[in-house]
mmCIF file of C-alpha atoms in Angstrom:
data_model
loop_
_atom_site.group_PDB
_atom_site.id
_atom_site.type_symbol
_atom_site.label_atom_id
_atom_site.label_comp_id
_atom_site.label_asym_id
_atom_site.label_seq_id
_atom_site.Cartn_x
_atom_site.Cartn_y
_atom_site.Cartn_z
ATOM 1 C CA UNK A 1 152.928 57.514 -69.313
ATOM 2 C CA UNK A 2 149.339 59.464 -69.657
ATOM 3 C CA UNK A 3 146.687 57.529 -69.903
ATOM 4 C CA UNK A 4 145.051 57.345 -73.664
ATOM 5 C CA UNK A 5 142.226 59.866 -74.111
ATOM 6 C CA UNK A 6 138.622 59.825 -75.202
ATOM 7 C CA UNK A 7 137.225 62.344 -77.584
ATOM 8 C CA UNK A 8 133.365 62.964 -76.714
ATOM 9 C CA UNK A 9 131.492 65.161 -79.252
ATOM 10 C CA UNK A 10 128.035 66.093 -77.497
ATOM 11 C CA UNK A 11 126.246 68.885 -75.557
ATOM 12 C CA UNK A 12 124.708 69.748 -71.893
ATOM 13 C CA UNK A 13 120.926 70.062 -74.036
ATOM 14 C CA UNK A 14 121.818 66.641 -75.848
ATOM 15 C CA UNK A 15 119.469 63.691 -74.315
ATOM 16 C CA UNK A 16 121.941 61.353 -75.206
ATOM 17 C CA UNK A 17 125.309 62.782 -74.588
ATOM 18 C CA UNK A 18 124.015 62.807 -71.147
ATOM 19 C CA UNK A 19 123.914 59.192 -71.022
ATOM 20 C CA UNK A 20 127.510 58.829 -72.385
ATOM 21 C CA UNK A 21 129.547 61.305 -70.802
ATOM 22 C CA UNK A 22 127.432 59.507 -67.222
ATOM 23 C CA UNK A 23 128.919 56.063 -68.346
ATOM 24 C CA UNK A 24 132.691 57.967 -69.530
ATOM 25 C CA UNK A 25 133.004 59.267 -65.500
ATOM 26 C CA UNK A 26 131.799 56.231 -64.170
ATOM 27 C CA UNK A 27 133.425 53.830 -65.979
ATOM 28 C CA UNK A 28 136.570 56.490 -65.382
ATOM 29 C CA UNK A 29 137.953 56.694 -68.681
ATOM 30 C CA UNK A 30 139.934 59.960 -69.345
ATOM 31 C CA UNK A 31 137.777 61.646 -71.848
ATOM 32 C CA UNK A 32 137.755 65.610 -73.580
ATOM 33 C CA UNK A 33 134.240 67.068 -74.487
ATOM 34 C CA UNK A 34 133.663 69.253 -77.088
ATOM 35 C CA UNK A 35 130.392 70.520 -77.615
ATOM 36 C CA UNK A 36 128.902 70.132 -80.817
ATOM 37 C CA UNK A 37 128.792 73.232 -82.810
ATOM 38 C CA UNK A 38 128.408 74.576 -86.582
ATOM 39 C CA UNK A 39 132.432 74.246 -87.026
ATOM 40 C CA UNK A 40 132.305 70.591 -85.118
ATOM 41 C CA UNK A 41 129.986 69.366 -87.281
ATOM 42 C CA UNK A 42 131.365 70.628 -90.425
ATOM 43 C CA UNK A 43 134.682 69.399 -89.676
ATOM 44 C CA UNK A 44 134.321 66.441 -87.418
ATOM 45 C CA UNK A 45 131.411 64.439 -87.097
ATOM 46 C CA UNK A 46 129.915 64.597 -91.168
ATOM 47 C CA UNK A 47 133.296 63.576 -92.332
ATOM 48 C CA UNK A 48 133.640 60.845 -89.171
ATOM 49 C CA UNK A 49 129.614 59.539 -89.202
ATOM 50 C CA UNK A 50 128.243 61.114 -91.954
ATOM 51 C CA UNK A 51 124.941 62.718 -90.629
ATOM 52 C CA UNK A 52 124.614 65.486 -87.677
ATOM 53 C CA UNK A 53 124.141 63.424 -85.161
ATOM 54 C CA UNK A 54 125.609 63.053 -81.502
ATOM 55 C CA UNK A 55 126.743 62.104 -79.311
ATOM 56 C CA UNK A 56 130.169 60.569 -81.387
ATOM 57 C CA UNK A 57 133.010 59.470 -79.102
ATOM 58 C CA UNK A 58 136.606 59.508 -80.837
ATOM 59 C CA UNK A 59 138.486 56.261 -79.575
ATOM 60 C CA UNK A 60 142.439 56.808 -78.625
ATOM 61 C CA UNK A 61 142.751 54.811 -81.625
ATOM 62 C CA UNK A 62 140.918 56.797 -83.826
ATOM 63 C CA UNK A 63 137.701 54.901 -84.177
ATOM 64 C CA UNK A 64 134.688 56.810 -84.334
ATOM 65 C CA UNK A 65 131.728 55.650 -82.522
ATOM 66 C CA UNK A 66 128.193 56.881 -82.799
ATOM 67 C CA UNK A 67 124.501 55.804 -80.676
ATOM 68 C CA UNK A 68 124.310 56.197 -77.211
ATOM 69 C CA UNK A 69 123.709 52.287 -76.510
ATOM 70 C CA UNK A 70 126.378 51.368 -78.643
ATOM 71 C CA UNK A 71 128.955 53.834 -77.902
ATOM 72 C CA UNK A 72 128.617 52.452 -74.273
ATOM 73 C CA UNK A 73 128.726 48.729 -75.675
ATOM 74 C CA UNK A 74 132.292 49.247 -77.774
ATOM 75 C CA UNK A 75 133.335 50.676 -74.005
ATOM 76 C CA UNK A 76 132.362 47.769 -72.208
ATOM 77 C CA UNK A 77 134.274 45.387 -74.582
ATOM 78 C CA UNK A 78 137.293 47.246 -74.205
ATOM 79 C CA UNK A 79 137.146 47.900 -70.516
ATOM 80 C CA UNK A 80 135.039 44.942 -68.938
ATOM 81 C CA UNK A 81 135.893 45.685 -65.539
ATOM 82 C CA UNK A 82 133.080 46.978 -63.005
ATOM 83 C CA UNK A 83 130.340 45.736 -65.986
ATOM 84 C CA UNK A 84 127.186 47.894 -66.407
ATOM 85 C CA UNK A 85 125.235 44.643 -67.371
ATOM 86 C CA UNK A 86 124.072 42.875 -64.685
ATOM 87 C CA UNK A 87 125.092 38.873 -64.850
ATOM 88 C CA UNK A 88 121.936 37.705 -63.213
ATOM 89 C CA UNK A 89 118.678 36.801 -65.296
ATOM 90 C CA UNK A 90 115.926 39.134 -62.862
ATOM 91 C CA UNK A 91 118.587 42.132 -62.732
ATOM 92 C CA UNK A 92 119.833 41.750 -66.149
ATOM 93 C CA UNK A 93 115.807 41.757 -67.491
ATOM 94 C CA UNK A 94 114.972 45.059 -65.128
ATOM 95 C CA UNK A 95 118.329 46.754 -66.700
ATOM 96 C CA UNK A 96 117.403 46.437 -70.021
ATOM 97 C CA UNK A 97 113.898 47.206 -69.811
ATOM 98 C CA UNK A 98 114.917 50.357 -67.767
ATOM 99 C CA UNK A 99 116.798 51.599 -70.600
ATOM 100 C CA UNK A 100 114.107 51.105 -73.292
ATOM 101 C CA UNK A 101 112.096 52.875 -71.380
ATOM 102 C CA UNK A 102 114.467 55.418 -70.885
ATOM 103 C CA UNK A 103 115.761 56.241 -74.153
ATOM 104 C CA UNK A 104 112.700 55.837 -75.937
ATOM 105 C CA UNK A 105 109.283 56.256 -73.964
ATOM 106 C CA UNK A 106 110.513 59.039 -71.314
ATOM 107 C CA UNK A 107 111.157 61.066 -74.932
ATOM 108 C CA UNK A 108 107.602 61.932 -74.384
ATOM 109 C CA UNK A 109 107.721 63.914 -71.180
ATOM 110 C CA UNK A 110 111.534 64.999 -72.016
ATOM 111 C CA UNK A 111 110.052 66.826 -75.405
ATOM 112 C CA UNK A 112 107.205 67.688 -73.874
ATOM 113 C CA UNK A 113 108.620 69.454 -70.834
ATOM 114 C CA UNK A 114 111.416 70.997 -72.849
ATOM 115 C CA UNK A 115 109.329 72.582 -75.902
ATOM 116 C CA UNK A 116 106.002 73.304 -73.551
ATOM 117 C CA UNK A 117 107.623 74.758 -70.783
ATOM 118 C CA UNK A 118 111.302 75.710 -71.418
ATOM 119 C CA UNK A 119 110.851 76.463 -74.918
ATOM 120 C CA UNK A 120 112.653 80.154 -74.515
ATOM 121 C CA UNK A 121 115.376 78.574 -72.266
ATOM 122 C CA UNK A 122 115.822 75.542 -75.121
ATOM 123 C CA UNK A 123 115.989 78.235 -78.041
ATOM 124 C CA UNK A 124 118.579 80.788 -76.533
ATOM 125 C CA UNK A 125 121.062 77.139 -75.566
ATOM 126 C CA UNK A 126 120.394 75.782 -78.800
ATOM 127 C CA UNK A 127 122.116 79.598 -80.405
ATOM 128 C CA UNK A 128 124.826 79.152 -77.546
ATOM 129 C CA UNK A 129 125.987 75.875 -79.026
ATOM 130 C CA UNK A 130 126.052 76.603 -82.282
ATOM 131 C CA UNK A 131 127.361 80.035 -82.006
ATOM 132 C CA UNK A 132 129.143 80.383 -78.974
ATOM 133 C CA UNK A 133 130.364 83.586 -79.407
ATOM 134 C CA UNK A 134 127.384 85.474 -81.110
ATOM 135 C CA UNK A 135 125.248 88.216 -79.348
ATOM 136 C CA UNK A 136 122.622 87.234 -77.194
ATOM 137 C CA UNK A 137 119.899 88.906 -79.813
ATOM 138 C CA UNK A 138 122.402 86.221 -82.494
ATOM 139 C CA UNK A 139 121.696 83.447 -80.200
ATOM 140 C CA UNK A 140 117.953 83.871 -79.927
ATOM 141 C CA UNK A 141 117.633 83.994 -83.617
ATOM 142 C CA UNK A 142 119.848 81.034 -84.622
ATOM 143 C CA UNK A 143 118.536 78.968 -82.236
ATOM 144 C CA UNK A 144 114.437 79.937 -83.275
ATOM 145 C CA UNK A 145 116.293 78.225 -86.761
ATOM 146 C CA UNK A 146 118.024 75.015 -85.021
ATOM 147 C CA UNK A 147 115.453 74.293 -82.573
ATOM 148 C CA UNK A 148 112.816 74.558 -85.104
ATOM 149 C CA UNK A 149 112.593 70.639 -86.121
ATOM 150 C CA UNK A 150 113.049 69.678 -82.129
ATOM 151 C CA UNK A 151 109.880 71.665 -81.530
ATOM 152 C CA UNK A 152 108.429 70.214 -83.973
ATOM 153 C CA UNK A 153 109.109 66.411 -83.126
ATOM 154 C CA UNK A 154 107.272 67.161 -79.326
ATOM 155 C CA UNK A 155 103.746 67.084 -80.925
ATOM 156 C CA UNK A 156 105.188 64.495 -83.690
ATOM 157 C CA UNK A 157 106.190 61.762 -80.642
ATOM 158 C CA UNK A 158 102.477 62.244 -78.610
ATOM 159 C CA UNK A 159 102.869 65.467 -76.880
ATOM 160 C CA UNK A 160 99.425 66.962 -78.513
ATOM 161 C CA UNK A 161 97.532 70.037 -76.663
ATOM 162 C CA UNK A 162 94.565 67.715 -75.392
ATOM 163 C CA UNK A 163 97.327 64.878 -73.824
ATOM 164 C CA UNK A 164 99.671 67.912 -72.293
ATOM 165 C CA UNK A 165 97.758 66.872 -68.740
ATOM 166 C CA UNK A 166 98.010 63.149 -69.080
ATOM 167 C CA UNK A 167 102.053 63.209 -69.720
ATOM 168 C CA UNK A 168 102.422 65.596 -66.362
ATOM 169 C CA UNK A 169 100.418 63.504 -64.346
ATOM 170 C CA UNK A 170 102.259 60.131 -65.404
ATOM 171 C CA UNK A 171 105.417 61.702 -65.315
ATOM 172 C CA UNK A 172 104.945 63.469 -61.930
ATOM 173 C CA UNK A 173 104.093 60.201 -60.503
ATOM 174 C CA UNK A 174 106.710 58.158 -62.080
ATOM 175 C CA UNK A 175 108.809 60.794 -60.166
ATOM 176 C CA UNK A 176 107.497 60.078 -56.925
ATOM 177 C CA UNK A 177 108.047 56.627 -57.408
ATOM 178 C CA UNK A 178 111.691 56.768 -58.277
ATOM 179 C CA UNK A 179 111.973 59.333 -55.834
ATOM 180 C CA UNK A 180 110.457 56.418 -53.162
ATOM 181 C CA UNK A 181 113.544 54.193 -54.435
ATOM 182 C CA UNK A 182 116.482 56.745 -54.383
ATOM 183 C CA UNK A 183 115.307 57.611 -51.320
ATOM 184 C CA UNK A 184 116.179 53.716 -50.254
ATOM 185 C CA UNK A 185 119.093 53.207 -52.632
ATOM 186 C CA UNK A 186 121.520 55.068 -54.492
ATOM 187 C CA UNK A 187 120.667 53.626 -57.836
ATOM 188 C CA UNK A 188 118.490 51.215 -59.729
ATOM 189 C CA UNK A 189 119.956 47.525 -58.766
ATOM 190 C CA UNK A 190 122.338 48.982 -55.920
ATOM 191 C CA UNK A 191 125.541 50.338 -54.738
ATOM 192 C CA UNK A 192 126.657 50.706 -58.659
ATOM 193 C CA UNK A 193 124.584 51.678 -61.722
ATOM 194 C CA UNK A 194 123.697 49.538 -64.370
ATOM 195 C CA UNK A 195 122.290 50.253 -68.358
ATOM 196 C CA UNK A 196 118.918 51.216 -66.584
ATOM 197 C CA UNK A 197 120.522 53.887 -64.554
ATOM 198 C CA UNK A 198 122.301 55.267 -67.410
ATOM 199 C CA UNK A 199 118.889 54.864 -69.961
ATOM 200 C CA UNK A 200 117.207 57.363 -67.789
ATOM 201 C CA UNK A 201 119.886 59.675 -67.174
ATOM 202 C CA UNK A 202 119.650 60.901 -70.797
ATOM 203 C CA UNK A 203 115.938 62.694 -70.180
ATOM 204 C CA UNK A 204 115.916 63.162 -66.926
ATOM 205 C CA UNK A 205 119.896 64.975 -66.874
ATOM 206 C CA UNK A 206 119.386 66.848 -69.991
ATOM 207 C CA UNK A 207 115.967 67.660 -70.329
ATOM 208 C CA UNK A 208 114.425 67.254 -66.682
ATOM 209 C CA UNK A 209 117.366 68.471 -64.403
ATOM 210 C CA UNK A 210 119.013 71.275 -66.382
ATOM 211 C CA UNK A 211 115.521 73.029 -67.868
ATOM 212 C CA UNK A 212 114.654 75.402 -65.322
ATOM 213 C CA UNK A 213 110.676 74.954 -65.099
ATOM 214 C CA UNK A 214 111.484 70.850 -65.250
ATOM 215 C CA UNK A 215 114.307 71.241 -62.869
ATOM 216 C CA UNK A 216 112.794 73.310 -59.857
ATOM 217 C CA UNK A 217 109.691 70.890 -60.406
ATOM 218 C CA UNK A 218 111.931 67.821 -59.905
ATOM 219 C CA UNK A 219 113.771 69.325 -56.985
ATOM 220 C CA UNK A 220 110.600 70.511 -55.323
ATOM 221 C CA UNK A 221 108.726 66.862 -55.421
ATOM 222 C CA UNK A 222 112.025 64.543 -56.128
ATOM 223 C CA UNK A 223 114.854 65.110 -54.320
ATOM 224 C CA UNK A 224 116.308 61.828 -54.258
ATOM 225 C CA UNK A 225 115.920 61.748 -58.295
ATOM 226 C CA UNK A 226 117.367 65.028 -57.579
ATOM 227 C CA UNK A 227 120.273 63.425 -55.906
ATOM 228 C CA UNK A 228 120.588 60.597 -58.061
ATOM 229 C CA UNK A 229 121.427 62.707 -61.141
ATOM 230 C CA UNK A 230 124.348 64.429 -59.382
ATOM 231 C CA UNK A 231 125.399 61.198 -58.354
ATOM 232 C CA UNK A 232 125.224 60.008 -61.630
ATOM 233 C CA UNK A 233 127.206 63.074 -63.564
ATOM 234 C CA UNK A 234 129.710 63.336 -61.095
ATOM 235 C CA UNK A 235 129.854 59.743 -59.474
ATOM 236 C CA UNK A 236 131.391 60.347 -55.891
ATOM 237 C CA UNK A 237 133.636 56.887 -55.941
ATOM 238 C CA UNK A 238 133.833 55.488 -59.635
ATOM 239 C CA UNK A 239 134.008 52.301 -60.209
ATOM 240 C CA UNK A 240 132.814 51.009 -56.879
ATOM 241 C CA UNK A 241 129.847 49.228 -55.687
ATOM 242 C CA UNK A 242 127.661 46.133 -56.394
ATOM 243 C CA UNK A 243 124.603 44.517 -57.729
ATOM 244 C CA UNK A 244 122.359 43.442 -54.975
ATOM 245 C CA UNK A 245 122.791 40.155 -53.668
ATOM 246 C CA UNK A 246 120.792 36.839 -54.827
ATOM 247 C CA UNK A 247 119.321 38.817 -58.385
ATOM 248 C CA UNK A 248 117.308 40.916 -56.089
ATOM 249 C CA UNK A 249 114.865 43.566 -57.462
ATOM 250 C CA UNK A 250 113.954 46.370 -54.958
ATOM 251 C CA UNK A 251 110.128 45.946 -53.996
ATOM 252 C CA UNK A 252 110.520 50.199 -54.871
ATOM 253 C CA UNK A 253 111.089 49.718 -58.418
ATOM 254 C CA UNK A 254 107.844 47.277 -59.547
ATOM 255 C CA UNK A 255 105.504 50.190 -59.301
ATOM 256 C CA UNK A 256 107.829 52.053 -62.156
ATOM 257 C CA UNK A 257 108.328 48.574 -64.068
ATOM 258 C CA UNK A 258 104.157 48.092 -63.617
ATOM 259 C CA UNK A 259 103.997 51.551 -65.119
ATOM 260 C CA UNK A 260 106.389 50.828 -68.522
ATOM 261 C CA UNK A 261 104.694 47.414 -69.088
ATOM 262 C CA UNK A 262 101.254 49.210 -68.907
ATOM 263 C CA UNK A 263 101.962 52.616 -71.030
ATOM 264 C CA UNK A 264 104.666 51.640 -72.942
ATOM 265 C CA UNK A 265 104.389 48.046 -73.740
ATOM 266 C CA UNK A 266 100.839 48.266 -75.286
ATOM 267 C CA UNK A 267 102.359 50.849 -77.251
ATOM 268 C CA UNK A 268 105.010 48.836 -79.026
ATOM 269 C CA UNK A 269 102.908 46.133 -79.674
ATOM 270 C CA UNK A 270 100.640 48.441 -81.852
ATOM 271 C CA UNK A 271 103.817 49.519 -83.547
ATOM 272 C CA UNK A 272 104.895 46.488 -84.385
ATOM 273 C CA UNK A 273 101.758 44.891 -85.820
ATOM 274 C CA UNK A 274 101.736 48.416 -87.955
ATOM 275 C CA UNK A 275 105.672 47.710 -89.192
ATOM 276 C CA UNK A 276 105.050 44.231 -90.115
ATOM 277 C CA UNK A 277 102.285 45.214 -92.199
ATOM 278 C CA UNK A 278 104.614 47.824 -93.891
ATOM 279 C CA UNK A 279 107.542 45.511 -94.407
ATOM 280 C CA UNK A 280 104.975 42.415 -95.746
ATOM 281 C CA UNK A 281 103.816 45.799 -98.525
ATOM 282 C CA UNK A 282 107.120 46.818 -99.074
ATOM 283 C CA UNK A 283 108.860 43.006 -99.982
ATOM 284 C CA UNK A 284 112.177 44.364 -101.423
ATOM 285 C CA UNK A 285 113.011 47.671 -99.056
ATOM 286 C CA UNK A 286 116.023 47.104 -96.909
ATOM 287 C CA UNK A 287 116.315 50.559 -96.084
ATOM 288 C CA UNK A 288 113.577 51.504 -93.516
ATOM 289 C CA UNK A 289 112.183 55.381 -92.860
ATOM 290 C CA UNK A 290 112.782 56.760 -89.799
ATOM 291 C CA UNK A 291 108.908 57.361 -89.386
ATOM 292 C CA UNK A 292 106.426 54.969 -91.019
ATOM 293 C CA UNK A 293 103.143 57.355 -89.958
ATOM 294 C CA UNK A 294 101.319 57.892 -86.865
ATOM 295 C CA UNK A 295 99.070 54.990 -84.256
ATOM 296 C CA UNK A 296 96.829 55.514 -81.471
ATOM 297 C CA UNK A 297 98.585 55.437 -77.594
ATOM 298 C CA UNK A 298 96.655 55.383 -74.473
ATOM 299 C CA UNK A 299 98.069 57.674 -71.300
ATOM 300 C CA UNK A 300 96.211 58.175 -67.979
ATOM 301 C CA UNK A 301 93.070 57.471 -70.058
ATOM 302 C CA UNK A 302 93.579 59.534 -72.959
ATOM 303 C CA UNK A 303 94.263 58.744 -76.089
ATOM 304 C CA UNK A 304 96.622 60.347 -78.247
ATOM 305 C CA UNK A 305 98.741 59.611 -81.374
ATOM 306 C CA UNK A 306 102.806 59.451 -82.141
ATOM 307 C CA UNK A 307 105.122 58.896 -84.694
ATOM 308 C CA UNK A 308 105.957 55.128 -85.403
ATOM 309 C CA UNK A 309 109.819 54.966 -84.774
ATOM 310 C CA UNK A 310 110.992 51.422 -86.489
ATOM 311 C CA UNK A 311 114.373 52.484 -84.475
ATOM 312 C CA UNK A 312 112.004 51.487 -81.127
ATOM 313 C CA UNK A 313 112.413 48.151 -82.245
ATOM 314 C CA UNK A 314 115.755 47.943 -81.926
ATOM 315 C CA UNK A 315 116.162 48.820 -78.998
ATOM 316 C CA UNK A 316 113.312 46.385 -77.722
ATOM 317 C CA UNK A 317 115.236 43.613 -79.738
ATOM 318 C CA UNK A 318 118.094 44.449 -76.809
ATOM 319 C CA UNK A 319 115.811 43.588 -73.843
ATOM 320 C CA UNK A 320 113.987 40.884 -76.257
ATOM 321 C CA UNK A 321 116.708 39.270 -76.639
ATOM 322 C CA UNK A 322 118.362 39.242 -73.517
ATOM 323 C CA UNK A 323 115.081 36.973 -72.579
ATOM 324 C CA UNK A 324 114.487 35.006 -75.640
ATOM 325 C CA UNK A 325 117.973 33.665 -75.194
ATOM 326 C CA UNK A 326 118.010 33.026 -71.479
ATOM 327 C CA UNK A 327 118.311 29.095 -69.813
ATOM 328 C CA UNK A 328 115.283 27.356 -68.740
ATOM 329 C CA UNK A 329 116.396 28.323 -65.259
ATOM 330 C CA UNK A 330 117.208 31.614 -65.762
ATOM 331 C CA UNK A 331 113.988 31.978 -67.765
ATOM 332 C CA UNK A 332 112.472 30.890 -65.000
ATOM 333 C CA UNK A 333 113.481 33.263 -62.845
ATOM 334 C CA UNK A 334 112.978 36.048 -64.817
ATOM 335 C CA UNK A 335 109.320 35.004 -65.670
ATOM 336 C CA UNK A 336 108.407 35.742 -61.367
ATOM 337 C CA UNK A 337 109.524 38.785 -62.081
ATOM 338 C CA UNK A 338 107.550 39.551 -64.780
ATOM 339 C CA UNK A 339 105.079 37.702 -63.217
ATOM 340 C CA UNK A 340 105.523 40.850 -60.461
ATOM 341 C CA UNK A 341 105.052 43.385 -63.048
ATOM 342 C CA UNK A 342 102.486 42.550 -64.456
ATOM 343 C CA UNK A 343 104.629 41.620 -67.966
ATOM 344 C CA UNK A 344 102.797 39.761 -69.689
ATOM 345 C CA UNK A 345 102.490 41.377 -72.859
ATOM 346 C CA UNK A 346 106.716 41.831 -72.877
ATOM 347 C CA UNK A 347 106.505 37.794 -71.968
ATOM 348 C CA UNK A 348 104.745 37.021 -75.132
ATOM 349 C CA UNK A 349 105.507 40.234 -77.507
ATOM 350 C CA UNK A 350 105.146 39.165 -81.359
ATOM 351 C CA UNK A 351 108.761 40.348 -82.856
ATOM 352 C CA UNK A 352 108.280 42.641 -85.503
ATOM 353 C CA UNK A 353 110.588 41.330 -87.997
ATOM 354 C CA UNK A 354 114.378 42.067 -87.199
ATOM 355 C CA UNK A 355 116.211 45.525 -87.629
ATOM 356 C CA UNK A 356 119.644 46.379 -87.453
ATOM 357 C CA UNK A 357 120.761 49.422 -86.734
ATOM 358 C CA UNK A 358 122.038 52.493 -88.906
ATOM 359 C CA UNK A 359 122.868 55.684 -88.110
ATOM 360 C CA UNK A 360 119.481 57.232 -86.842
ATOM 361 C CA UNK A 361 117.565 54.610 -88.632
ATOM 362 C CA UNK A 362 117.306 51.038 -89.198
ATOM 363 C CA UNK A 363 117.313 48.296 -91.829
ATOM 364 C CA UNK A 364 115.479 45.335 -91.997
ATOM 365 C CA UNK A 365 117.232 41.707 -91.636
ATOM 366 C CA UNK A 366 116.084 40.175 -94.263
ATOM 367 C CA UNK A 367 117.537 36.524 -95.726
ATOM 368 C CA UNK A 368 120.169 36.939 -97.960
ATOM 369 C CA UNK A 369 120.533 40.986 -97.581
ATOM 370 C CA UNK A 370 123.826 42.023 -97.899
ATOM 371 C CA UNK A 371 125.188 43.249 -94.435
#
């Protein structure tokens, strides 16, 4: 009898469908990709979602799901085996936090790489996609139209002129620094990959590998990220490996935690005192914006500002949460590591007040809200 078959609705420029269709092979799940274009979106996702938005994965049973981190959650329920989510308190911690920073801070670099230095190569793909079979002179100008708000969103999320040479030189070194630890292992926490792994495979498959400027730059001074990519898009033995023994964190990966809790963590503590100042002037929204204006960010010294994304939150409420709620012993143990990592503004963050998610948004949890 043939095994029951995924539907994944995404792209190979999509920062997120990256990060699915790397947990779909790993996780070995008989999938079909289409790639998202004008007819796809017309006929598929708006009437399954909604909104234009992928990555949406079609379940054998017809249930449509839609957000990276989610997507891969509904998976894990209904295929526990070979678990992406560490069960230890240290490894469970450094997977979480890996995939904030993935999916939300390495957006910076990704958008800034891509629109800065790929721009032409970004434009002609996005008039591929939607128009597969158009002209090449077709492609260049729909995409100029698609790509438009895309380019737009680099400056929007901190990539200004005067910070272009404070992103490359944090993002060149973060690459040195994985490269250090894929050198050593094959991914984050061991012989299998965990959330983390598959929160920075979105930006640095899509974005980082593919793009040609970003790509030849990561081959040339990372070829063990390099490696790790390939390894991660087309695993060589799914559904094999193992955490490392006794909650062990590599001694390779506290330089790249040091660096999140240092650029991104002061960040989203700015954020948050900014939303719960908008939510204590705004006492009967539910509904949140997608943007609630722009806030100063440090980077290598220079200070820039980005867009306030209230959908940041949730996905810190993932990692938050996976503390908050931990034992007294397995608190314990994951305090030495933030202890390592210098975490001590993640150790005592002030919660913004609670969001849940929507589709590319969030609401606000407020007592007595209908859900």
């Amino acid at each position: 009898m043939q095994n029951p078959t995924y539907r994944l609705y995404g792209a190979q420029i999509s920062y997120y469908s990256g990060k699915v269709r790397a947990y779909l092979r790993w996780k070995n799940l008989p999938f079909e990709e289409t790639q998202a274009d004008v007819s796809t979106y017309r006929q598929i996702i708006l009437p399954r979602v909604g909104f234009p938005v992928i990555p949406v994965v079609i379940t054998p049973d017809d249930v449509a799901l839609q957000d990276s981190s989610c997507i891969i959650d509904a998976l894990e329920a209904r295929h526990p085996e070979t678990t992406v989510y560490p069960s230890t308190p240290r490894q469970r911690l450094a997977a979480l936090l890996f995939e904030l920073y993935g999916d939300e801070w390495l957006l910076i670099p990704a958008m800034h790489y891509r629109w800065h230095h790929n721009r032409d190569f970004a434009i002609r793909a996005f008039g591929e996609l939607n128009a597969p079979q158009a002209s090449p002179d077709e492609h260049l100008a729909i995409g100029t139209k698609r790509a438009g708000p895309f380019a737009q969103s680099a400056v929007m999320l901190g990539a200004e002129p005067h910070m272009h040479e404070a992103i490359e030189t944090s993002y060149e070194a973060l690459l040195r620094e994985l490269d250090q630890h894929f050198a050593i292992h094959p991914y984050l926490l061991g012989s299998c990959p965990s959330i983390g792994d598959f929160g920075l495979i979105g930006p640095l498959y899509a974005h980082q590998y593919r793009d040609p400027y970003s790509g030849e730059l990561m081959r040339r001074i990372a070829p063990h990220v390099a490696a790790w990519v390939e390894r991660m898009q087309d695993p060589p033995a799914p559904q094999t490996g193992e955490f490392l023994a006794d909650d062990e964190i590599p001694e390779t990966l506290i330089p790249i935690l040091q660096r999140m809790m240092r650029e991104q963590i002061p960040e989203l503590q700015d954020a948050a005192r900014v939303f719960e100042e908008w939510v204590a002037s705004h006492p009967q929204e539910q509904a949140v914006p997608r943007g609630i204006g722009l806030h100063p960010f440090d980077l290598e010294g220079v200070r820039g500002q980005r867009l306030i994304r209230p959908y940041s939150f949730w996905m810190l409420q993932r990692a938050r949460d996976a503390y908050v709620q931990m034992a007294p012993t397995e608190r314990q143990a994951a305090d030495e590591l933030l202890a390592r990592i210098d975490g001590a503004g993640f150790k005592g963050f002030q919660d913004p007040p609670r969001v849940e998610r929507d589709i590319l948004s969030v609401r606000l949890q407020r007592p007595g809200a209908a859900a």
